[in-house]
């Protein structure tokens, strides 16, 4: 096991709800500001490699919901981000959000948790909620 | 390919069906075991019925294809009520005087949602029950409803151990579901309360009973447990003779076909863990008990030789069924065959255990895959279409008018995720602000609630080697309690845990309202590890 560690990965549960195949995937991608490539590889490993019985993959479903700590960062300095939050400028933050790569790949619903970015008034966690590729709805939860 | 052919045949008119059948393009086959032993007239157990012709003792075992699969890949029940390794075995004794005796038994995996990882070390093959009791009862009831329709009263004979941790858990859950089964109710018939229990159970801890000096011979103690019930079930007996009934008082003599003399009133459903070794041995005894009852009724006493033939058939049956499910012959088959355990038998058992370990860990995934391919069950297999213009027209019309017979429904799904940073204290706090935020009414009361956690345990080497599930259970309870407290406040239906899964720090739990369970099928879980590189000098990067 030298050099490798398997402490991250994905857990998935799927079901048939009437005629609709639903799949939930929770995952914890690699951490670190610069590990953008590793996170993308984590996504590939999971979405292509995770299998259910009879070789069914995540893609073989009608509704796929990814939820987890994907560890993508906003590609701006800490100081800049705090400034943007104070200004309520979610758009610019989103433009620089590494998670846009993930949203473009997965034709899925993405629920994401950012622990690192905390508003200066320390109130709540910033949670961007993305639906598909077309609409982006943000909810400050 | 088979399914389209069978559907096609079912739409044909009677004479067309006969033409298709006589072309022999479709051959019915059973998977299981069939064998007949001829008993010479001189050794016939029915000495009162004189005949020069031999009689036959036959065993027919039919394995269900509904939840077919290899030992570790297919276990327990599915949402349609089918269980793994479900076999119906029929003991048939035919006497040349046209007397025909038959006795049916069934075996099947414990009808719960459970799994067992293959694992190389026997102790490591942990048994996991994957669904909560409330979410299991509907499938359990379906299974026994269908058994009751086919066989009448069912008597469960559970051979699992009460001391081994995994088996004891299965037994406890099994009992719970039997208690809650509608078939297990006292029926009130017109004022007088009669206990018409159609689902009964007995426990016989096979390993504990046969551990003593008697060895496997002590297994016959099971007779005492079920003798009364077995007598009550009786057996099937018919007279197949194409005889001519004597005409009385100058009536014309008439030809009589098959006359049913007695019918079997119920069935024993035996299980152990695999339903191979322990089960086969016990089923041999039950089959013997039924034949004994039959012969007793006719005041006959068979020779030991007859029972040797009977045991031999059953041992062959056990081997065949075991080869299908586990890849080797049955354990204990030497005992079943000869009535006593020998050194050779013990060595054979050890060899079979080792072979099974190899097959179940290295060859079975391939076999399961092959079974799925042949049954057309793999997701990427395309179905075969037969040219059937009438059916095509009907289907097109059905599609066009789909609105007349189908409805669509929406289900609200709440999804939430939280990285816990390895801490467990949060479970004791009030989670309602997270799980039940004050959003608009339309978004309230979801049918499905999916909750994901990361770092539910700290990401240490110890946890990677063997993850402690206690944390996950704590959070499952905390979430469920919060959901149900809120549900109760709004007088709406409570949630039950459908399934949960964990991979070290990542955990996923799905809760649903019990009322939508009948729409949910084929629930499965899976994990995928992601390997990360450690830096040369470093610690594991923590998320």
XYZ file of C-alpha atoms in Angstrom, chain B residues 31-319:
289
model
C -32.554 -26.830 -13.809
C -32.144 -29.058 -10.814
C -32.015 -32.790 -10.376
C -34.011 -35.809 -11.528
C -33.225 -39.402 -10.709
C -35.124 -42.664 -10.439
C -34.143 -45.810 -8.635
C -35.752 -49.086 -9.570
C -36.770 -51.327 -6.705
C -37.093 -54.971 -7.724
C -40.325 -56.708 -6.908
C -38.575 -58.893 -4.357
C -37.546 -55.841 -2.344
C -40.804 -53.933 -2.684
C -41.860 -52.117 0.492
C -45.509 -52.905 -0.318
C -45.574 -56.601 0.291
C -49.333 -56.863 0.524
C -49.747 -55.748 -3.077
C -48.463 -58.676 -5.063
C -46.748 -57.889 -8.285
C -43.900 -59.207 -10.416
C -43.033 -55.767 -11.696
C -40.532 -53.430 -10.056
C -41.495 -50.150 -8.395
C -39.649 -46.865 -8.737
C -38.495 -44.242 -6.277
C -37.940 -40.878 -7.928
C -36.661 -37.506 -6.829
C -37.366 -34.351 -8.829
C -35.827 -31.040 -7.813
C -36.674 -27.852 -9.695
C -34.696 -24.701 -9.118
C -36.471 -21.368 -9.547
C -35.063 -19.072 -12.219
C -36.605 -15.966 -10.662
C -33.635 -15.100 -8.491
C -31.024 -17.332 -10.025
C -27.397 -16.901 -9.223
C -24.294 -18.183 -7.552
C -23.793 -18.460 -3.827
C -22.461 -15.088 -2.766
C -23.848 -13.058 -5.599
C -27.453 -14.014 -5.109
C -28.923 -14.221 -1.651
C -32.094 -13.424 0.212
C -35.215 -11.883 -1.282
C -36.022 -9.330 -3.980
C -38.815 -6.764 -4.193
C -41.089 -9.215 -6.023
C -40.886 -11.748 -3.213
C -38.582 -14.203 -4.992
C -35.775 -15.754 -2.966
C -32.411 -17.099 -4.024
C -31.829 -20.837 -4.330
C -35.530 -21.671 -4.219
C -35.991 -25.367 -4.940
C -39.066 -27.551 -4.930
C -38.241 -31.205 -4.364
C -40.707 -33.991 -4.939
C -40.304 -37.542 -3.683
C -42.320 -39.935 -5.825
C -42.901 -43.607 -5.203
C -44.687 -45.517 -7.949
C -45.901 -49.057 -7.481
C -46.837 -51.219 -10.492
C -50.322 -51.685 -9.021
C -50.794 -48.053 -10.165
C -50.490 -46.656 -6.676
C -48.573 -43.391 -6.728
C -47.208 -41.567 -3.677
C -45.798 -38.083 -3.860
C -44.466 -35.639 -1.282
C -43.304 -32.082 -1.922
C -40.919 -29.901 0.078
C -39.397 -26.528 -0.597
C -36.185 -24.823 0.381
C -35.111 -21.210 -0.095
C -32.806 -18.506 1.148
C -33.892 -16.614 4.268
C -36.523 -14.200 2.855
C -34.910 -10.970 3.981
C -32.759 -8.424 2.140
C -29.326 -9.629 3.094
C -25.876 -9.994 1.605
C -22.628 -11.670 2.412
C -19.217 -10.638 1.139
C -17.285 -13.584 -0.284
C -14.026 -13.189 1.661
C -11.227 -15.699 1.862
C -11.246 -16.338 5.594
C -14.460 -18.043 6.786
C -14.788 -15.709 9.761
C -14.584 -12.697 7.497
C -17.699 -13.520 5.523
C -19.848 -10.995 7.296
C -23.584 -11.194 6.909
C -25.304 -7.875 6.346
C -29.008 -7.175 6.473
C -29.433 -4.283 4.075
C -32.959 -3.091 4.693
C -34.997 -1.981 7.663
C -37.808 -4.242 8.929
C -40.645 -1.964 7.782
C -39.177 -1.757 4.304
C -38.827 -5.549 4.181
C -42.267 -6.708 5.291
C -44.041 -6.112 1.931
C -41.612 -8.326 0.014
C -41.727 -10.935 2.803
C -45.503 -11.020 2.641
C -45.467 -11.371 -1.155
C -43.180 -14.385 -0.883
C -45.379 -16.238 1.573
C -48.605 -15.228 -0.123
C -47.434 -16.925 -3.282
C -46.230 -20.004 -1.374
C -49.560 -20.261 0.416
C -51.439 -20.128 -2.880
C -49.393 -23.011 -4.248
C -49.002 -25.219 -1.202
C -51.414 -24.225 1.540
C -50.125 -23.986 5.087
C -46.422 -23.328 5.324
C -44.235 -24.561 8.133
C -40.863 -22.834 8.280
C -38.002 -24.986 9.508
C -35.059 -22.732 10.310
C -31.763 -24.563 10.807
C -29.608 -21.518 11.536
C -27.421 -21.241 14.581
C -28.651 -19.183 17.531
C -25.139 -18.414 18.643
C -23.218 -17.430 15.521
C -23.562 -13.622 15.229
C -24.702 -13.293 11.607
C -27.043 -16.301 11.663
C -28.618 -15.301 14.972
C -29.408 -11.873 13.556
C -31.085 -13.400 10.523
C -33.139 -15.675 12.754
C -34.267 -12.823 14.984
C -35.362 -10.770 11.993
C -37.029 -13.802 10.397
C -39.086 -14.315 13.571
C -40.054 -10.659 13.620
C -41.442 -10.838 10.098
C -43.341 -14.061 10.750
C -45.001 -12.414 13.746
C -46.054 -9.507 11.555
C -47.262 -11.603 8.651
C -50.974 -11.491 7.807
C -50.847 -15.288 7.426
C -49.890 -15.629 11.054
C -53.110 -14.200 12.418
C -55.748 -15.790 14.500
C -58.787 -15.957 12.301
C -62.165 -15.182 13.767
C -64.669 -17.334 11.907
C -68.251 -16.322 12.593
C -67.963 -15.453 16.208
C -65.791 -18.299 17.358
C -62.120 -17.469 17.357
C -60.162 -20.203 15.659
C -56.441 -20.123 15.309
C -56.005 -20.694 11.623
C -52.362 -20.052 11.435
C -51.195 -20.586 7.914
C -47.602 -19.667 8.613
C -45.781 -21.470 11.391
C -42.156 -21.817 12.288
C -39.788 -24.072 14.164
C -36.147 -23.579 14.955
C -33.634 -26.400 14.968
C -30.090 -25.238 15.611
C -28.424 -27.847 13.419
C -24.846 -27.098 14.396
C -25.611 -27.077 18.114
C -27.613 -30.312 17.990
C -25.065 -32.231 15.962
C -22.058 -30.932 17.862
C -22.220 -33.684 20.492
C -20.927 -37.237 20.415
C -23.806 -38.411 18.212
C -22.623 -36.224 15.383
C -25.012 -35.917 12.464
C -27.144 -38.756 13.767
C -28.503 -36.303 16.310
C -30.139 -34.510 13.395
C -32.993 -36.997 13.648
C -34.001 -35.142 16.814
C -35.788 -32.819 14.444
C -38.482 -35.469 14.108
C -39.838 -34.738 17.541
C -40.123 -31.088 16.648
C -42.233 -31.558 13.552
C -43.862 -34.997 13.860
C -47.354 -33.671 14.581
C -47.207 -31.112 11.819
C -45.854 -33.683 9.352
C -48.706 -36.051 10.215
C -51.153 -33.224 9.655
C -49.734 -32.409 6.230
C -50.005 -36.067 5.182
C -48.950 -36.781 1.577
C -50.341 -37.093 -1.901
C -51.659 -40.483 -2.942
C -53.466 -41.438 -6.106
C -54.440 -44.501 -8.001
C -53.458 -44.124 -11.597
C -55.067 -47.303 -12.773
C -56.968 -47.466 -15.962
C -59.077 -50.038 -14.239
C -62.538 -51.069 -14.889
C -64.943 -50.554 -12.053
C -67.116 -53.560 -11.399
C -70.638 -53.014 -12.383
C -73.004 -53.520 -9.430
C -76.532 -54.685 -9.899
C -76.094 -55.032 -13.619
C -74.818 -51.525 -14.111
C -72.432 -51.208 -16.966
C -68.779 -51.456 -15.994
C -67.089 -48.069 -16.327
C -63.520 -47.092 -16.910
C -62.020 -45.044 -14.139
C -59.108 -42.699 -14.618
C -56.846 -41.304 -11.931
C -58.423 -41.341 -8.501
C -56.983 -39.057 -5.884
C -57.000 -40.810 -2.553
C -55.243 -38.276 -0.341
C -53.806 -34.799 -0.803
C -50.852 -33.082 0.835
C -52.216 -30.243 2.975
C -49.154 -28.097 3.575
C -45.436 -27.816 3.009
C -42.204 -27.554 4.982
C -39.982 -24.659 3.952
C -36.502 -25.507 5.165
C -33.548 -23.150 5.248
C -30.075 -22.860 6.638
C -27.670 -20.232 5.325
C -26.953 -21.591 1.857
C -29.856 -24.043 1.895
C -27.512 -26.734 0.642
C -25.826 -28.894 3.244
C -27.811 -28.747 6.456
C -31.038 -28.313 4.522
C -30.542 -31.344 2.311
C -29.850 -33.594 5.262
C -32.980 -32.463 7.094
C -35.117 -32.695 3.962
C -33.974 -36.318 3.599
C -35.337 -36.977 7.075
C -38.636 -35.223 6.320
C -39.024 -37.207 3.103
C -38.391 -40.391 5.056
C -40.995 -39.385 7.644
C -43.612 -38.954 4.914
C -42.852 -42.332 3.355
C -42.952 -43.941 6.800
C -46.389 -42.453 7.398
C -47.592 -43.788 4.048
C -46.263 -47.271 4.751
C -47.537 -47.189 8.319
C -51.032 -46.465 7.016
C -50.805 -49.604 4.954
C -49.319 -51.607 7.784
C -46.098 -52.171 5.905
C -42.556 -52.158 7.270
C -39.851 -51.601 4.679
C -36.406 -53.105 4.834
C -33.288 -51.128 5.692
C -32.340 -51.591 2.060
C -35.238 -49.364 0.988
C -33.997 -46.524 3.175
C -30.476 -46.921 1.822
C -31.797 -46.385 -1.683
C -33.801 -43.399 -0.477
C -30.778 -41.814 1.209
C -28.643 -42.407 -1.841
C -31.113 -40.534 -4.035
C -31.158 -37.645 -1.613
C -27.376 -37.498 -1.361
C -27.158 -37.299 -5.162
C -29.802 -34.569 -5.042
C -27.785 -32.608 -2.506
C -24.626 -32.895 -4.600
